[in-house]
Amino acid sequence: MINKNVKSSREKILETANNLFYKQGYFQTGINQIIEESGVAKATFYNNFKSKEDLCVEYLIERDEIEMQVTRDILDQIKDPYEKYVKLAQGFVDWMEKSDYRGCGFNNMVVEVTDPSNPIRNVARLHNDAFKSILTEIVKELKETNDEFSPIDVEYVVNTYFILVEGAILTSQIYSDSWPLKHMAEVVKDLLKN
């Protein structure tokens, strides 16, 4: 009988990379450290990933899938579109406090990998697009179901909300404090008044 709790070598490598890339960054994390801390052989690493860049891309894809699913699961429990809109912003406060203000794993990688055509940056863009897609659904639902919000410009609200979130995450990371995110969570409510 196979023990489903036993992780594959690939899972061990990805889990280790997740922890190290997020805590240390891309350039501060070496393949040898990942191999050592994941407890796999060097050949096993290269059987699963061609390079550190390939591993980072996989790490970000997995992180995106998890984050988007968690976000959807939370929002699916909420029926009121306005509550979804507000709860989404408030969720960033809890997340940053739990992550000890380490910030966004995607933004952290993009800062280090400056080539705009790098696959790591492409995955980060796709992650942002996925978040904006969820936000667009919420704002459209809000506009369609509440006469008070029918005049809002969906694209304007989504883009501004997104920029406010990104700026608040970075500022929260710089100050190691949640005040920027708490402020952002209040400001996004004002977007609906225009």
mmCIF file of C-alpha atoms in Angstrom:
data_model
loop_
_atom_site.group_PDB
_atom_site.id
_atom_site.type_symbol
_atom_site.label_atom_id
_atom_site.label_comp_id
_atom_site.label_asym_id
_atom_site.label_seq_id
_atom_site.Cartn_x
_atom_site.Cartn_y
_atom_site.Cartn_z
ATOM 1 C CA MET A 1 0.000 0.000 0.000
ATOM 2 C CA ILE A 2 1.334 3.466 -0.939
ATOM 3 C CA ASN A 3 1.510 6.061 1.827
ATOM 4 C CA LYS A 4 -0.132 9.189 0.432
ATOM 5 C CA ASN A 5 1.595 11.309 3.087
ATOM 6 C CA VAL A 6 5.021 10.560 1.611
ATOM 7 C CA LYS A 7 6.101 13.419 -0.616
ATOM 8 C CA SER A 8 7.697 12.860 -3.989
ATOM 9 C CA SER A 9 11.134 14.292 -4.664
ATOM 10 C CA ARG A 10 9.532 16.940 -6.867
ATOM 11 C CA GLU A 11 7.166 17.958 -4.051
ATOM 12 C CA LYS A 12 10.074 18.150 -1.593
ATOM 13 C CA ILE A 13 12.057 20.353 -3.957
ATOM 14 C CA LEU A 14 9.078 22.659 -4.624
ATOM 15 C CA GLU A 15 8.236 22.932 -0.929
ATOM 16 C CA THR A 16 11.848 23.789 -0.089
ATOM 17 C CA ALA A 17 12.040 26.283 -2.949
ATOM 18 C CA ASN A 18 8.781 27.859 -1.792
ATOM 19 C CA ASN A 19 10.213 28.482 1.657
ATOM 20 C CA LEU A 20 13.653 29.613 0.510
ATOM 21 C CA PHE A 21 12.645 31.783 -2.441
ATOM 22 C CA TYR A 22 10.016 33.520 -0.341
ATOM 23 C CA LYS A 23 12.262 34.076 2.699
ATOM 24 C CA GLN A 24 15.606 34.723 0.997
ATOM 25 C CA GLY A 25 14.836 35.781 -2.557
ATOM 26 C CA TYR A 26 15.876 34.394 -5.915
ATOM 27 C CA PHE A 27 19.548 35.290 -6.065
ATOM 28 C CA GLN A 28 20.222 34.535 -2.394
ATOM 29 C CA THR A 29 18.914 30.989 -2.840
ATOM 30 C CA GLY A 30 21.263 28.568 -4.534
ATOM 31 C CA ILE A 31 20.538 25.210 -6.119
ATOM 32 C CA ASN A 32 22.912 23.478 -3.693
ATOM 33 C CA GLN A 33 20.989 24.871 -0.718
ATOM 34 C CA ILE A 34 17.692 23.726 -2.230
ATOM 35 C CA ILE A 35 19.142 20.255 -2.867
ATOM 36 C CA GLU A 36 20.559 20.007 0.649
ATOM 37 C CA GLU A 37 17.464 21.256 2.452
ATOM 38 C CA SER A 38 15.056 19.176 0.360
ATOM 39 C CA GLY A 39 17.128 16.052 1.025
ATOM 40 C CA VAL A 40 17.333 14.947 -2.602
ATOM 41 C CA ALA A 41 20.308 14.015 -4.738
ATOM 42 C CA LYS A 42 21.673 16.483 -7.284
ATOM 43 C CA ALA A 43 20.705 14.113 -10.102
ATOM 44 C CA THR A 44 17.160 13.976 -8.726
ATOM 45 C CA PHE A 45 16.967 17.759 -8.768
ATOM 46 C CA TYR A 46 18.047 17.913 -12.417
ATOM 47 C CA ASN A 47 15.708 15.054 -13.364
ATOM 48 C CA ASN A 48 12.855 17.271 -12.166
ATOM 49 C CA PHE A 49 14.064 20.770 -13.121
ATOM 50 C CA LYS A 50 16.482 21.904 -15.846
ATOM 51 C CA SER A 51 17.587 24.978 -13.891
ATOM 52 C CA LYS A 52 16.894 27.241 -10.934
ATOM 53 C CA GLU A 53 14.868 29.464 -13.263
ATOM 54 C CA ASP A 54 12.652 26.518 -14.271
ATOM 55 C CA LEU A 55 12.183 25.668 -10.596
ATOM 56 C CA CYS A 56 11.261 29.279 -9.804
ATOM 57 C CA VAL A 57 8.692 29.316 -12.606
ATOM 58 C CA GLU A 58 7.126 26.109 -11.238
ATOM 59 C CA TYR A 59 7.202 27.519 -7.706
ATOM 60 C CA LEU A 60 5.361 30.652 -8.862
ATOM 61 C CA ILE A 61 2.818 28.680 -10.903
ATOM 62 C CA GLU A 62 2.053 26.496 -7.880
ATOM 63 C CA ARG A 63 1.898 29.551 -5.611
ATOM 64 C CA ASP A 64 -0.513 31.245 -8.023
ATOM 65 C CA GLU A 65 -2.808 28.211 -8.132
ATOM 66 C CA ILE A 66 -2.901 27.994 -4.334
ATOM 67 C CA GLU A 67 -3.422 31.724 -3.770
ATOM 68 C CA MET A 68 -6.167 32.016 -6.384
ATOM 69 C CA GLN A 69 -7.975 28.928 -5.054
ATOM 70 C CA VAL A 70 -7.805 30.191 -1.460
ATOM 71 C CA THR A 71 -9.116 33.570 -2.603
ATOM 72 C CA ARG A 72 -11.994 31.991 -4.537
ATOM 73 C CA ASP A 73 -12.842 29.659 -1.628
ATOM 74 C CA ILE A 74 -13.079 32.608 0.761
ATOM 75 C CA LEU A 75 -15.141 34.706 -1.649
ATOM 76 C CA ASP A 76 -17.463 31.813 -2.521
ATOM 77 C CA GLN A 77 -18.606 31.777 1.105
ATOM 78 C CA ILE A 78 -19.794 35.378 0.805
ATOM 79 C CA LYS A 79 -23.040 36.117 -1.018
ATOM 80 C CA ASP A 80 -23.156 39.931 -0.914
ATOM 81 C CA PRO A 81 -21.019 41.507 -3.701
ATOM 82 C CA TYR A 82 -20.184 44.582 -1.602
ATOM 83 C CA GLU A 83 -18.994 42.371 1.248
ATOM 84 C CA LYS A 84 -16.815 40.442 -1.228
ATOM 85 C CA TYR A 85 -15.361 43.706 -2.502
ATOM 86 C CA VAL A 86 -14.495 44.882 1.018
ATOM 87 C CA LYS A 87 -13.389 41.463 2.332
ATOM 88 C CA LEU A 88 -10.903 41.055 -0.507
ATOM 89 C CA ALA A 89 -9.045 44.211 0.557
ATOM 90 C CA GLN A 90 -9.217 43.331 4.247
ATOM 91 C CA GLY A 91 -7.783 39.882 3.537
ATOM 92 C CA PHE A 92 -4.444 41.425 2.611
ATOM 93 C CA VAL A 93 -4.024 42.747 6.159
ATOM 94 C CA ASP A 94 -4.231 39.256 7.685
ATOM 95 C CA TRP A 95 -2.012 37.760 5.003
ATOM 96 C CA MET A 96 0.787 40.319 5.453
ATOM 97 C CA GLU A 97 0.718 40.000 9.225
ATOM 98 C CA LYS A 98 0.941 36.182 8.952
ATOM 99 C CA SER A 99 3.811 36.422 6.446
ATOM 100 C CA ASP A 100 5.742 38.726 8.777
ATOM 101 C CA TYR A 101 5.527 41.470 6.135
ATOM 102 C CA ARG A 102 7.625 39.566 3.596
ATOM 103 C CA GLY A 103 5.370 40.849 0.825
ATOM 104 C CA CYS A 104 4.230 39.359 -2.438
ATOM 105 C CA GLY A 105 6.265 36.366 -3.615
ATOM 106 C CA PHE A 106 5.692 37.388 -7.227
ATOM 107 C CA ASN A 107 6.771 40.995 -6.752
ATOM 108 C CA ASN A 108 9.801 39.861 -4.766
ATOM 109 C CA MET A 109 10.944 37.707 -7.692
ATOM 110 C CA VAL A 110 10.233 40.383 -10.314
ATOM 111 C CA VAL A 111 12.376 42.922 -8.475
ATOM 112 C CA GLU A 112 15.338 40.556 -8.767
ATOM 113 C CA VAL A 113 14.737 39.357 -12.332
ATOM 114 C CA THR A 114 14.833 42.504 -14.434
ATOM 115 C CA ASP A 115 14.570 41.089 -17.988
ATOM 116 C CA PRO A 116 10.955 41.842 -19.058
ATOM 117 C CA SER A 117 10.842 38.706 -21.247
ATOM 118 C CA ASN A 118 12.021 36.355 -18.486
ATOM 119 C CA PRO A 119 9.530 33.513 -17.820
ATOM 120 C CA ILE A 120 9.516 34.421 -14.106
ATOM 121 C CA ARG A 121 8.149 37.874 -14.947
ATOM 122 C CA ASN A 122 5.595 36.330 -17.314
ATOM 123 C CA VAL A 123 4.215 34.163 -14.509
ATOM 124 C CA ALA A 124 4.028 37.229 -12.245
ATOM 125 C CA ARG A 125 2.007 39.071 -14.911
ATOM 126 C CA LEU A 126 -0.340 36.099 -15.234
ATOM 127 C CA HIS A 127 -0.787 36.082 -11.453
ATOM 128 C CA ASN A 128 -1.692 39.769 -11.472
ATOM 129 C CA ASP A 129 -4.093 39.180 -14.359
ATOM 130 C CA ALA A 130 -5.765 36.358 -12.411
ATOM 131 C CA PHE A 131 -6.239 38.626 -9.396
ATOM 132 C CA LYS A 132 -7.633 41.404 -11.612
ATOM 133 C CA SER A 133 -9.998 38.880 -13.203
ATOM 134 C CA ILE A 134 -11.415 37.921 -9.795
ATOM 135 C CA LEU A 135 -11.721 41.579 -8.895
ATOM 136 C CA THR A 136 -13.454 42.340 -12.209
ATOM 137 C CA GLU A 137 -16.043 39.631 -11.517
ATOM 138 C CA ILE A 138 -16.760 41.152 -8.115
ATOM 139 C CA VAL A 139 -17.045 44.738 -9.384
ATOM 140 C CA LYS A 140 -19.271 43.704 -12.315
ATOM 141 C CA GLU A 141 -21.525 41.766 -9.951
ATOM 142 C CA LEU A 142 -21.660 44.777 -7.640
ATOM 143 C CA LYS A 143 -22.566 47.090 -10.533
ATOM 144 C CA GLU A 144 -25.238 44.717 -11.878
ATOM 145 C CA THR A 145 -26.922 43.883 -8.573
ATOM 146 C CA ASN A 146 -26.944 47.218 -6.761
ATOM 147 C CA ASP A 147 -28.499 50.347 -8.289
ATOM 148 C CA GLU A 148 -26.339 52.535 -6.058
ATOM 149 C CA PHE A 149 -23.240 51.252 -7.864
ATOM 150 C CA SER A 150 -24.645 51.052 -11.402
ATOM 151 C CA PRO A 151 -22.811 54.244 -12.544
ATOM 152 C CA ILE A 152 -19.329 52.975 -11.648
ATOM 153 C CA ASP A 153 -16.714 52.441 -14.336
ATOM 154 C CA VAL A 154 -15.665 48.809 -13.806
ATOM 155 C CA GLU A 155 -12.280 49.110 -15.513
ATOM 156 C CA TYR A 156 -11.385 52.266 -13.576
ATOM 157 C CA VAL A 157 -12.378 50.744 -10.224
ATOM 158 C CA VAL A 158 -10.515 47.479 -10.919
ATOM 159 C CA ASN A 159 -7.315 49.169 -12.101
ATOM 160 C CA THR A 160 -7.291 51.659 -9.228
ATOM 161 C CA TYR A 161 -8.091 48.971 -6.642
ATOM 162 C CA PHE A 162 -5.290 46.830 -8.060
ATOM 163 C CA ILE A 163 -2.741 49.666 -7.918
ATOM 164 C CA LEU A 164 -3.802 50.531 -4.371
ATOM 165 C CA VAL A 165 -3.335 46.902 -3.286
ATOM 166 C CA GLU A 166 0.092 46.635 -4.916
ATOM 167 C CA GLY A 167 1.274 49.913 -3.400
ATOM 168 C CA ALA A 168 -0.079 49.025 0.030
ATOM 169 C CA ILE A 169 1.642 45.619 -0.020
ATOM 170 C CA LEU A 170 4.982 47.210 -0.876
ATOM 171 C CA THR A 171 4.598 50.003 1.677
ATOM 172 C CA SER A 172 3.537 47.498 4.325
ATOM 173 C CA GLN A 173 6.627 45.437 3.503
ATOM 174 C CA ILE A 174 8.897 48.486 3.802
ATOM 175 C CA TYR A 175 7.456 49.550 7.162
ATOM 176 C CA SER A 176 6.853 46.011 8.499
ATOM 177 C CA ASP A 177 3.451 47.241 9.561
ATOM 178 C CA SER A 178 -0.130 46.730 8.456
ATOM 179 C CA TRP A 179 -1.220 50.391 8.513
ATOM 180 C CA PRO A 180 -0.804 50.830 4.709
ATOM 181 C CA LEU A 181 -3.062 47.844 4.048
ATOM 182 C CA LYS A 182 -5.630 48.951 6.605
ATOM 183 C CA HIS A 183 -5.672 52.381 4.982
ATOM 184 C CA MET A 184 -5.996 50.826 1.522
ATOM 185 C CA ALA A 185 -8.942 48.709 2.731
ATOM 186 C CA GLU A 186 -10.749 51.932 3.654
ATOM 187 C CA VAL A 187 -9.763 53.846 0.508
ATOM 188 C CA VAL A 188 -11.100 51.185 -1.896
ATOM 189 C CA LYS A 189 -14.571 51.805 -0.481
ATOM 190 C CA ASP A 190 -14.330 55.399 -1.744
ATOM 191 C CA LEU A 191 -13.744 54.179 -5.315
ATOM 192 C CA LEU A 192 -17.398 53.211 -5.485
ATOM 193 C CA LYS A 193 -18.554 56.760 -4.727
ATOM 194 C CA ASN A 194 -17.235 58.234 -7.976
#
